[in-house]
Short mmCIF file of C-alpha atoms and ligand atoms in Angstrom, two decimals:
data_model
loop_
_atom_site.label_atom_id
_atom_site.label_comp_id
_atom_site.label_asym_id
_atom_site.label_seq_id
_atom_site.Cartn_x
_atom_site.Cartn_y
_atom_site.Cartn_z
CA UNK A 1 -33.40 -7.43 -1.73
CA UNK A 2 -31.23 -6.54 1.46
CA UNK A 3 -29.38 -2.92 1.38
CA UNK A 4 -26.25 -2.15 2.73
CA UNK A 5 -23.97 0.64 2.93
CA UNK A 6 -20.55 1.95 0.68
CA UNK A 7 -19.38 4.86 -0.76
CA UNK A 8 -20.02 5.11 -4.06
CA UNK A 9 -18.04 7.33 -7.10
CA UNK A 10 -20.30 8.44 -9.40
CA UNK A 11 -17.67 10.53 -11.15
CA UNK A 12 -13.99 11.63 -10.49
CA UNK A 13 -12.79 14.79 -8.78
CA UNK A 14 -12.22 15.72 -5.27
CA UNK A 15 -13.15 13.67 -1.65
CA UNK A 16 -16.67 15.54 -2.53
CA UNK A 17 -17.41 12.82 -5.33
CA UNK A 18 -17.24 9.96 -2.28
CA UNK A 19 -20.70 9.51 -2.05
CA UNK A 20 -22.03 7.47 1.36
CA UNK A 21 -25.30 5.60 0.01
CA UNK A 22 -27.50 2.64 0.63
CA UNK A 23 -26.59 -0.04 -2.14
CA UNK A 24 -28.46 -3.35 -2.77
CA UNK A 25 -26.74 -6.62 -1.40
CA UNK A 26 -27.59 -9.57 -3.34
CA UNK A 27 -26.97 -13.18 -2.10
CA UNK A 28 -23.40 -14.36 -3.42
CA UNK A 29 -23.08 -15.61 -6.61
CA UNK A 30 -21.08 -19.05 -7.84
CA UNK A 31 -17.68 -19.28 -6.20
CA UNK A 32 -18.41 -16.05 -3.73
CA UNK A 33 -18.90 -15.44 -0.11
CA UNK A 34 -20.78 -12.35 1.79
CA UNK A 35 -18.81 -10.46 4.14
CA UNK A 36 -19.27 -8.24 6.66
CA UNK A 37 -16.19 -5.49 6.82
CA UNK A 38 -14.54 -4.77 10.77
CA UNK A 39 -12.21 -2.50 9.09
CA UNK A 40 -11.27 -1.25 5.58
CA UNK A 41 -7.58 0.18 4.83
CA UNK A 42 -7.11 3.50 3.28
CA UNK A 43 -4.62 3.31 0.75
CA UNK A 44 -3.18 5.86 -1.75
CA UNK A 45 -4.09 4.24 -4.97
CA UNK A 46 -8.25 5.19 -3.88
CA UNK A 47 -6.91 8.58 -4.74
CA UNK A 48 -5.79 7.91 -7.98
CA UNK A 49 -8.72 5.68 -8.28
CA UNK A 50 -11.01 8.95 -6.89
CA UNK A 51 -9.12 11.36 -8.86
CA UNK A 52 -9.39 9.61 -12.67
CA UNK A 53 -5.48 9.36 -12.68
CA UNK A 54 -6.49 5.64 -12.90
CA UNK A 55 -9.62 4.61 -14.36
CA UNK A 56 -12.22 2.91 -12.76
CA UNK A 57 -13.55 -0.01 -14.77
CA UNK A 58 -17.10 1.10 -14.58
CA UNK A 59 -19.58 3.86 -13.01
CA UNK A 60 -20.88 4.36 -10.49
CA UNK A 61 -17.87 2.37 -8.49
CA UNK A 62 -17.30 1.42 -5.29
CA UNK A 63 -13.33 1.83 -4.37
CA UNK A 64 -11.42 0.32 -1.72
CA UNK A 65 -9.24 -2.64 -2.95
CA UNK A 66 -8.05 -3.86 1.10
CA UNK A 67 -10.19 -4.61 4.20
CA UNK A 68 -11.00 -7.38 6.71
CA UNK A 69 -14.34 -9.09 7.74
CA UNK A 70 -16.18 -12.01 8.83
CA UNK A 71 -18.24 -14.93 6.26
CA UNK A 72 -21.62 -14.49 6.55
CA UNK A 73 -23.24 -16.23 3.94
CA UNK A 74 -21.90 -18.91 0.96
CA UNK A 75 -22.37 -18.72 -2.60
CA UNK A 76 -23.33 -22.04 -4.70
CA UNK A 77 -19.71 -23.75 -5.41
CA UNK A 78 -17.65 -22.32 -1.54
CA UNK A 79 -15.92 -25.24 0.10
CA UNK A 80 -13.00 -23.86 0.89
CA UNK A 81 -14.85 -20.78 3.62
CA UNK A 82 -17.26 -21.45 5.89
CA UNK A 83 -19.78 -18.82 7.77
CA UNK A 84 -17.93 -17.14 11.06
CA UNK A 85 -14.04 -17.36 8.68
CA UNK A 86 -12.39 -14.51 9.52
CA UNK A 87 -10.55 -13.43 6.56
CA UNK A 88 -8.80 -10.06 4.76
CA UNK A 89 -8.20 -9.32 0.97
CA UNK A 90 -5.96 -7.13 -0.83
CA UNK A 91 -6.96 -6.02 -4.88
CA UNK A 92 -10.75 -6.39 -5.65
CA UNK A 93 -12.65 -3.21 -6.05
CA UNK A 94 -15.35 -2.26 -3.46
CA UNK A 95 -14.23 -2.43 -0.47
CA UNK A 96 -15.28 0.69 0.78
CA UNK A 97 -18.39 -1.20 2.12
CA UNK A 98 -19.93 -2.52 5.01
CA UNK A 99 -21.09 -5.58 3.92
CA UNK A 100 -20.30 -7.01 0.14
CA UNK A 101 -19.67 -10.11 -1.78
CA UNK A 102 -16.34 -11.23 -3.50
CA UNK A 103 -14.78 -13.60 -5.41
CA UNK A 104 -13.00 -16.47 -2.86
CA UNK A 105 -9.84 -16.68 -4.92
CA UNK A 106 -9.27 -13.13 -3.63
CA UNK A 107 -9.45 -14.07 0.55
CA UNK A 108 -6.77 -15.57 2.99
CA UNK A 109 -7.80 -16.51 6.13
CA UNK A 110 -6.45 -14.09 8.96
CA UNK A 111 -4.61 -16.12 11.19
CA UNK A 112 -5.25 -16.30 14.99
CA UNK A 113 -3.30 -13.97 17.07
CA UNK A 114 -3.76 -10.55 14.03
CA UNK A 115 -6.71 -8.82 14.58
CA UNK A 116 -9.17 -7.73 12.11
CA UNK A 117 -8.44 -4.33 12.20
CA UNK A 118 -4.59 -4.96 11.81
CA UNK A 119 -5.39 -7.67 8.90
CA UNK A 120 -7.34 -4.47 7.08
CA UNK A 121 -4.18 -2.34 7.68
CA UNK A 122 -1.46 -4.54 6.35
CA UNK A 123 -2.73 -6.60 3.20
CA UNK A 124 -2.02 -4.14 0.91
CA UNK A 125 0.68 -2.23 2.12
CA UNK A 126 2.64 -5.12 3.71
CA UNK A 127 2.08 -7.65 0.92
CA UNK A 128 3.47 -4.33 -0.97
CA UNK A 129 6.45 -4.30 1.31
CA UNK A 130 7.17 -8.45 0.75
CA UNK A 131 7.40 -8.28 -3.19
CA UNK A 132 9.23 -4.93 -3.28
CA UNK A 133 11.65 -6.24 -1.08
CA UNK A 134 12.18 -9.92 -1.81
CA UNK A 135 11.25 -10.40 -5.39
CA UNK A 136 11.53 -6.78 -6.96
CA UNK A 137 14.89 -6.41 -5.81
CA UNK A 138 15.81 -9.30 -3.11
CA UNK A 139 17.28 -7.20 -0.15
CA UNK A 140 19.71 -9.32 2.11
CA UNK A 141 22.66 -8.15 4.63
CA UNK A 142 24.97 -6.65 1.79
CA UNK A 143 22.27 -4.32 0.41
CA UNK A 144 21.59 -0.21 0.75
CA UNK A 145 18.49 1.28 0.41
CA UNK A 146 16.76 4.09 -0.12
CA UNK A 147 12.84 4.28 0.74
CA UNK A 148 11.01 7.24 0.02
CA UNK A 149 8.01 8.32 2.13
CA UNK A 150 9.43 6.25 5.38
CA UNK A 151 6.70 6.95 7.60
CA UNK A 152 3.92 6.35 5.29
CA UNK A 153 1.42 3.11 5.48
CA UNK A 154 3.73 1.26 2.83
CA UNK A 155 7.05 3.09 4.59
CA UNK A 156 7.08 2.19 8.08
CA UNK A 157 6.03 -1.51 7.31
CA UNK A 158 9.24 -1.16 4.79
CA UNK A 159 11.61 0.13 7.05
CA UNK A 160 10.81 -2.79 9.95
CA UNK A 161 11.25 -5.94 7.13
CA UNK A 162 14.02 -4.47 5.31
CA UNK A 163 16.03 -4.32 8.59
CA UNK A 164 15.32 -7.60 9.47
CA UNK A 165 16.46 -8.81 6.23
CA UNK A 166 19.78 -7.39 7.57
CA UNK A 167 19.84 -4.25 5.27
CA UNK A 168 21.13 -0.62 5.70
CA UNK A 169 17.78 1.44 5.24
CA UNK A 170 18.05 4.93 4.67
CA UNK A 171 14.70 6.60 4.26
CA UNK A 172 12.92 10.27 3.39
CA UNK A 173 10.53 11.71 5.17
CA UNK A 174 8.27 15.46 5.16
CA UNK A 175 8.81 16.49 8.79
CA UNK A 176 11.05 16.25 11.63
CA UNK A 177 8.63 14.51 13.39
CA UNK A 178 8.22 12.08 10.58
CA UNK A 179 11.38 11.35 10.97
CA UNK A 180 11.81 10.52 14.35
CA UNK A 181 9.04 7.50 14.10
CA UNK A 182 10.92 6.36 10.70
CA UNK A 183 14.08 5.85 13.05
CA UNK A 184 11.79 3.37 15.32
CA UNK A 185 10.64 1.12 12.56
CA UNK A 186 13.94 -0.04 11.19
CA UNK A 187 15.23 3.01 9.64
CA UNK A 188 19.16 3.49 10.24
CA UNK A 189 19.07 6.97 8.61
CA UNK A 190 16.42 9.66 8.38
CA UNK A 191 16.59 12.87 5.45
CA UNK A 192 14.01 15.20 5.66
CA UNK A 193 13.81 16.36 1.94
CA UNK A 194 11.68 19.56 3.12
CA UNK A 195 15.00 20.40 4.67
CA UNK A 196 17.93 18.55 2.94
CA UNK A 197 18.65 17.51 -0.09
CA UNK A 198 18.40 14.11 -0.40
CA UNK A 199 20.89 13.83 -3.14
CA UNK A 200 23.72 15.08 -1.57
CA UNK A 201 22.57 13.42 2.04
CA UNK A 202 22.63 9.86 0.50
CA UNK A 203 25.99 10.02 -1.06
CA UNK A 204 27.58 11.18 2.65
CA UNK A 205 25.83 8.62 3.91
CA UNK A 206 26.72 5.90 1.84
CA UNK A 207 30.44 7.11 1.87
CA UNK A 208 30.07 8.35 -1.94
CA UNK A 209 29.04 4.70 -3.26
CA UNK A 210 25.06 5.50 -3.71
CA UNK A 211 22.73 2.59 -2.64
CA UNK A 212 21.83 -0.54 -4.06
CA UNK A 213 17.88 0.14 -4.80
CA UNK A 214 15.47 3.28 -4.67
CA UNK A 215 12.19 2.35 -4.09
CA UNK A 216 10.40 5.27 -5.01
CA UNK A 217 6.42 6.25 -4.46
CA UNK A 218 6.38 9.90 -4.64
CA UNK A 219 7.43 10.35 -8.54
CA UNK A 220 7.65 13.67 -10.10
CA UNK A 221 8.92 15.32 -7.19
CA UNK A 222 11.63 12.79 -6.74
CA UNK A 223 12.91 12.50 -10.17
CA UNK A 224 15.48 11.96 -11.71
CA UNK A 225 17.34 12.78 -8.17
CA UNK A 226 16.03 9.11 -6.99
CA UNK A 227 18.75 7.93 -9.71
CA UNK A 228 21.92 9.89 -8.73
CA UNK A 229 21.32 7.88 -5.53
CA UNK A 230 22.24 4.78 -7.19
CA UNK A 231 25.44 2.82 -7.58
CA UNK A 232 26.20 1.76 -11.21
CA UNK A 233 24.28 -1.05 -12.09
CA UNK A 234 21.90 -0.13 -9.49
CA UNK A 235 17.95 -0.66 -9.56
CA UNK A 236 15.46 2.19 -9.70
CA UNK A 237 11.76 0.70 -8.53
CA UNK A 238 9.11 3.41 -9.29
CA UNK A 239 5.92 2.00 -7.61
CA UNK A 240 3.71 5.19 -7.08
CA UNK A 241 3.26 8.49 -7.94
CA UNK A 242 2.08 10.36 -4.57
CA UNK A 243 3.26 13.80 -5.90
CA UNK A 244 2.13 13.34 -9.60
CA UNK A 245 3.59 10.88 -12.18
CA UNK A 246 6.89 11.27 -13.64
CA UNK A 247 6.53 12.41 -17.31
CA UNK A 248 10.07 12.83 -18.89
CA UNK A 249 11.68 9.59 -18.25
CA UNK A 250 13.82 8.30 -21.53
CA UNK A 251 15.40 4.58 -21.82
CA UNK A 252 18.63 6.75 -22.66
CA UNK A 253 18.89 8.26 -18.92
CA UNK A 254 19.63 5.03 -17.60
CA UNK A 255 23.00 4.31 -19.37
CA UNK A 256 23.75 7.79 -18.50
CA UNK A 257 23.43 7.38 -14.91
CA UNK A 258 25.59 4.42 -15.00
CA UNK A 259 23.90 1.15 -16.37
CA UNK A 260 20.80 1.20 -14.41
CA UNK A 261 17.79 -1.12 -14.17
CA UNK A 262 14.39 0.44 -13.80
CA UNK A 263 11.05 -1.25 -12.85
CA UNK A 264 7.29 0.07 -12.51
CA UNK A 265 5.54 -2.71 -10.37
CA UNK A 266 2.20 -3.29 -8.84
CA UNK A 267 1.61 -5.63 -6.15
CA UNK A 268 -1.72 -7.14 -8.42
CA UNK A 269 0.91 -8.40 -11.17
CA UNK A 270 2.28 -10.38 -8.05
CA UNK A 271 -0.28 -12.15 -6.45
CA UNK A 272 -1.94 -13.36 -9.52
CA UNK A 273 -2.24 -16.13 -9.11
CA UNK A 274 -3.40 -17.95 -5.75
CA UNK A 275 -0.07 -19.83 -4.96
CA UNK A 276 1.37 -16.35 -5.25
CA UNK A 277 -1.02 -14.60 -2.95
CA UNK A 278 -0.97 -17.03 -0.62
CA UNK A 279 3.06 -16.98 -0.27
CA UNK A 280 2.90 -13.28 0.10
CA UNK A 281 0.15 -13.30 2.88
CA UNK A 282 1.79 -16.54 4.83
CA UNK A 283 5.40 -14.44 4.46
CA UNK A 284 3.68 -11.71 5.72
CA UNK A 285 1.69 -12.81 8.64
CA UNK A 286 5.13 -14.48 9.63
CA UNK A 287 7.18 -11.73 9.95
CA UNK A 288 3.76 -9.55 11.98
CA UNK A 289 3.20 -12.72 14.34
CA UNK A 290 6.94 -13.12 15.00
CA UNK A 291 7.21 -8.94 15.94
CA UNK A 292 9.69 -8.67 13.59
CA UNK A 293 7.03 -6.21 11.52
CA UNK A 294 4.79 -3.87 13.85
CA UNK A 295 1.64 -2.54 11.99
CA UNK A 296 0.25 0.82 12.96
CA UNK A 297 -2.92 2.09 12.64
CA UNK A 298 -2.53 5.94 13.23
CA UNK A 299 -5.37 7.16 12.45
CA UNK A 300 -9.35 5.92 12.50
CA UNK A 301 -12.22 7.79 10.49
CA UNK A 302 -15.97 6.22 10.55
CA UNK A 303 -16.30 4.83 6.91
CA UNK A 304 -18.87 8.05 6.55
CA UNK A 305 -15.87 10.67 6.41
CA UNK A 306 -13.97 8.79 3.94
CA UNK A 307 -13.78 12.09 2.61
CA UNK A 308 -11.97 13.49 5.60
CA UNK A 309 -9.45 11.00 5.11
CA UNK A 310 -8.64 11.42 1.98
CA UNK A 311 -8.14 15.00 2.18
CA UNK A 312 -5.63 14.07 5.56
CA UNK A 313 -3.88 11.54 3.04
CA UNK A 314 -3.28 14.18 0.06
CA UNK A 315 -2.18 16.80 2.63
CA UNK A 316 0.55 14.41 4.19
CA UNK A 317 -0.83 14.31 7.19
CA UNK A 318 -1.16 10.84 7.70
CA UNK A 319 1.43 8.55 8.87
CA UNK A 320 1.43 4.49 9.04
CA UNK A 321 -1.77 2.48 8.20
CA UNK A 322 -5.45 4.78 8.21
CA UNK A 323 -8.39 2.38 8.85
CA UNK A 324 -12.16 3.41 7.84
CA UNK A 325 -14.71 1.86 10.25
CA UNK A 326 -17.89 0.79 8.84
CA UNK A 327 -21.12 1.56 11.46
N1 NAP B 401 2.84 -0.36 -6.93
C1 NAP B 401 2.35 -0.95 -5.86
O1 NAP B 401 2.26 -2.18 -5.81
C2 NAP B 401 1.90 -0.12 -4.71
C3 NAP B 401 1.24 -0.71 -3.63
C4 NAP B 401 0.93 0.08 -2.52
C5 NAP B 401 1.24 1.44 -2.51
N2 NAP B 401 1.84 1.98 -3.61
C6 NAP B 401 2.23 3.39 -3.62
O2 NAP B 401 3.04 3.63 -2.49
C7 NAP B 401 2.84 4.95 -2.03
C8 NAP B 401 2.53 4.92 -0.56
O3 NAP B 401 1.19 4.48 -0.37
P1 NAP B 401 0.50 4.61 1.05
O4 NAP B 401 -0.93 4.26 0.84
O5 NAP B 401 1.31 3.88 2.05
O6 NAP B 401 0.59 6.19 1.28
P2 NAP B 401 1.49 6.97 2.37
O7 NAP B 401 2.93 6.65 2.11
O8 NAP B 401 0.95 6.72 3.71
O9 NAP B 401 1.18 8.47 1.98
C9 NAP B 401 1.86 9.10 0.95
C10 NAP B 401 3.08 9.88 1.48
O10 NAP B 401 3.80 10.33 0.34
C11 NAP B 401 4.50 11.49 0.70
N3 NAP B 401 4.33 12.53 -0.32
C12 NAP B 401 5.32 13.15 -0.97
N4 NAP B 401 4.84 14.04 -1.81
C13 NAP B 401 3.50 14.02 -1.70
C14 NAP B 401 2.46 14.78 -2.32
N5 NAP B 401 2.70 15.73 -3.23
N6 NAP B 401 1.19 14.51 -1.96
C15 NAP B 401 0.91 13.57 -1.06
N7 NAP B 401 1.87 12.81 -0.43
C16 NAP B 401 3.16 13.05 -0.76
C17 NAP B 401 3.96 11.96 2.06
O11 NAP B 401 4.94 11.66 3.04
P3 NAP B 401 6.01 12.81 3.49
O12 NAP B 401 5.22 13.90 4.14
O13 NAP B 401 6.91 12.10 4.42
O14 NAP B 401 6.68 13.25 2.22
C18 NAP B 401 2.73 11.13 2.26
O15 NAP B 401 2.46 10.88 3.63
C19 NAP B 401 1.78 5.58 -2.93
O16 NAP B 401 2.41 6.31 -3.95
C20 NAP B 401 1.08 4.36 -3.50
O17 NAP B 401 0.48 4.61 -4.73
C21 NAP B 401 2.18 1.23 -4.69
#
C-alpha cells in the first residue's frame, strides 16, 4: 500500500499529542478522489478538536477540517473531478495531511485567478464570515456591529465583507498593533479590550444606542458584557469559545437585557447540503476575486511544527489566516 504523511492525535492534551507519522494511503473509495494538499489552514476549532473540548469521532484522528490541493487519482463512481482539478474543502476531518482521500460532495473547484494557498486560507474562515453575516444576521447599510477578535483569521475577513455590505463595524482586538491592521480591513472603530472596556467604548461609539449584532468567538471572557452592547431586540451570535466556553448563560438574561435573540451557529449546519456549500463558496470567491475581501496569510509553519502553531494560536499571537505547508 502507498504511505503518506499527517499528523495524527492519538489522545487529547497539549500541541505535544500532534503526532507527525507515516500513514497508509489507500486508492479512493466509491464517490472519492485522492488529493495532494499545497496548503492546509490552521483554524481554531483543531484546538478544541486537540484539546477534547470537542470530541473527535474516533482514535487515533487526523484533524484539520480546511485545505487546498490538486486530483490525483479517481475513485469508482467521480464524474464530476477529473485528475489535475484544483480544488479546496472546508469540514471533513483529516486534513492535516499531505496527501488523502475525501468524499467529492465535500470539494469546490478553486476558481482561476485564487491561489491554492489563499483557497486553504479562506474556506473555512471566509465561508464563516458569508453565513455569519448574510444569513445569521443579514448585515446591510443600516446595521452596527460588533466583531470580537478583529484581527483574527475569521476577523479580518469579517471586517472587509461587512463594510462592503455598507455596515458600521466596530471591532475588539488584544494589542495596539492588532488594532491598527483591524482599521485596514474594513473596521471603522478599533477597542482594545486589554486596555478599554469594551462596554462602555461601544455605547460612546454608538451614541448610547448599542449595535445591532455581536458576533462573538471569544466566550467566557466576553460574557455577558457582549450583551449590554446590544440594542433592544438586538441579536447575540456566539460562534466560538477562544477563551473557554461560556457556562452561566440562562434563557431569562435575555428578556432582561431587553428582548434579545441569541444564536450558537456552526458553519457545518450551513453548508449541508451541496446547493448550500456551493452558494457560500461562489459568494465567497466573488467578493476575494472582485478585491472587495483581501485574504492574509500571516504566518507559514511546515506541516511538521503544527505544534508550533498551535501554541502561536493559543498565545494570541497569530493574526489573519496561518497556513501549514506539507513537504
Ligand atoms: N461557529 C463557526 O462556524 C466557526 C467557524 C470558524 C471559526 N469559529 C470560531 O471563531 C473564532 C476565531 O477563529 P480563528 O481560527 O479565526 O482564530 P483567530 O481569531 O485567528 O484566533 C483567536 C483570537 O481570539 C482572541 N482571543 C481572546 N481570548 C483568547 C484566549 N483566551 N485564547 C486565545 N485567543 C483568544 C485572540 O485575539 P486578540 O489577541 O485580539 O484578543 C486570538 O488571536 C474561534 O473561536 C473559532 O472557534 C467558529
Amino acid at each position: 500500500m502507498t504511505k503518506t504523511r499527517a499528523v495524527v492525535l492519538s489522545g487529547t492534551g497539549g500541541p505535544e499529542v500532534l503526532d507527525y507519522v507515516e500513514v497508509d494511503l489507500p486508492p479512493p473509495a466509491q464517490d472519492e478522489v485522492q488529493i495532494r494538499h499545497a496548503a492546509i489552514g490552521l483554524n481554531f476549532i483543531d484546538v478544541y478538536f486537540r484539546t477534547g473540548l470537542y470530541k473527535a469521532p474516533h482514535m487515533p484522528f487526523v484533524p484539520g477540517k480546511e485545505a487546498a490541493g490538486t486530483v490525483t487519482a479517481l475513485g469508482p463512481g467521480v464524474t464530476d473531478f477529473n485528475v489535475g482539478d484544483r480544488v479546496a474543502y472546508a469540514g471533513s476531518d483529516g486534513a492535516y495531511s499531505v496527501e488523502r482521500n475525501i468524499e467529492t460532495k465535500h470539494l469546490v473547484k478553486v476558481p482561476d485567478g485564487i491561489s491554492l494557498e489563499t483557497a486553504a486560507a479562506m474556506m473555512l474562515k471566509g465561508m464563516t464570515a458569508q453565513y455569519l453575516l448574510n444569513r445569521t444576521f443579514k448585515v446591510g447599510p443600516e446595521s452596527t456591529l460588533l466583531f470580537h477578535a478583529a484581527a483574527g483569521g475569521v476577523g479580518l475577513i469579517a471586517g472587509q465583507w461587512a463594510k462592503a455590505l455598507g455596515a458600521t463595524v466596530i471591532g475588539t482586538v488584544g494589542s495596539d498593533a492588532k488594532a491598527r491592521m483591524a482599521l485596514e480591513y474594513g473596521y471603522d472603530h478599533v477597542i482594545n479590550y486589554n486596555t478599554e472596556d469594551f462596554v462602555t467604548r461601544v455605547s460612546e461609539i454608538s451614541g448610547g444606542k448599542g449595535v445591532d449584532v455581536v458576533y462573538d468567538s471569544i466566550g467566557r471572557d466576553t460574557f455577558p458584557g457582549s450583551l449590554d452592547c446590544l440594542k433592544r431586540l438586538g441579536m447575540f451570535v456566539s460562534f466560538g469559545q477562544s477563551s473557554g466556553p461560556i457556562e452561566d448563560f440562562t434563557l431569562a438574561l435575555l428578556a432582561q437585557k431587553g428582548s434579545l435573540f441569541a444564536t450558537r451557529p456552526t458553519l457545518f449546519s450551513y453548508i449541508a447540503t451541496r446547493e448550500e456549500l456551493t452558494d457560500c463558496a461562489n459568494a465567497l470567491f466573488d467578493v476575494v476575486l472582485s478585491n472587495k475581501v483581501r485574504i492574509n496569510v500571516n504566518q507559514t509553519y511546515p506541516l511538521r511544527e503544527v505544534g508550533r502553531a498551535h501554541t502561536d494560536l493559543e498565545a494570541r499571537k497569530t493574526t489573519g489566516a496561518t497556513l501549514l505547508i506539507p513537504e
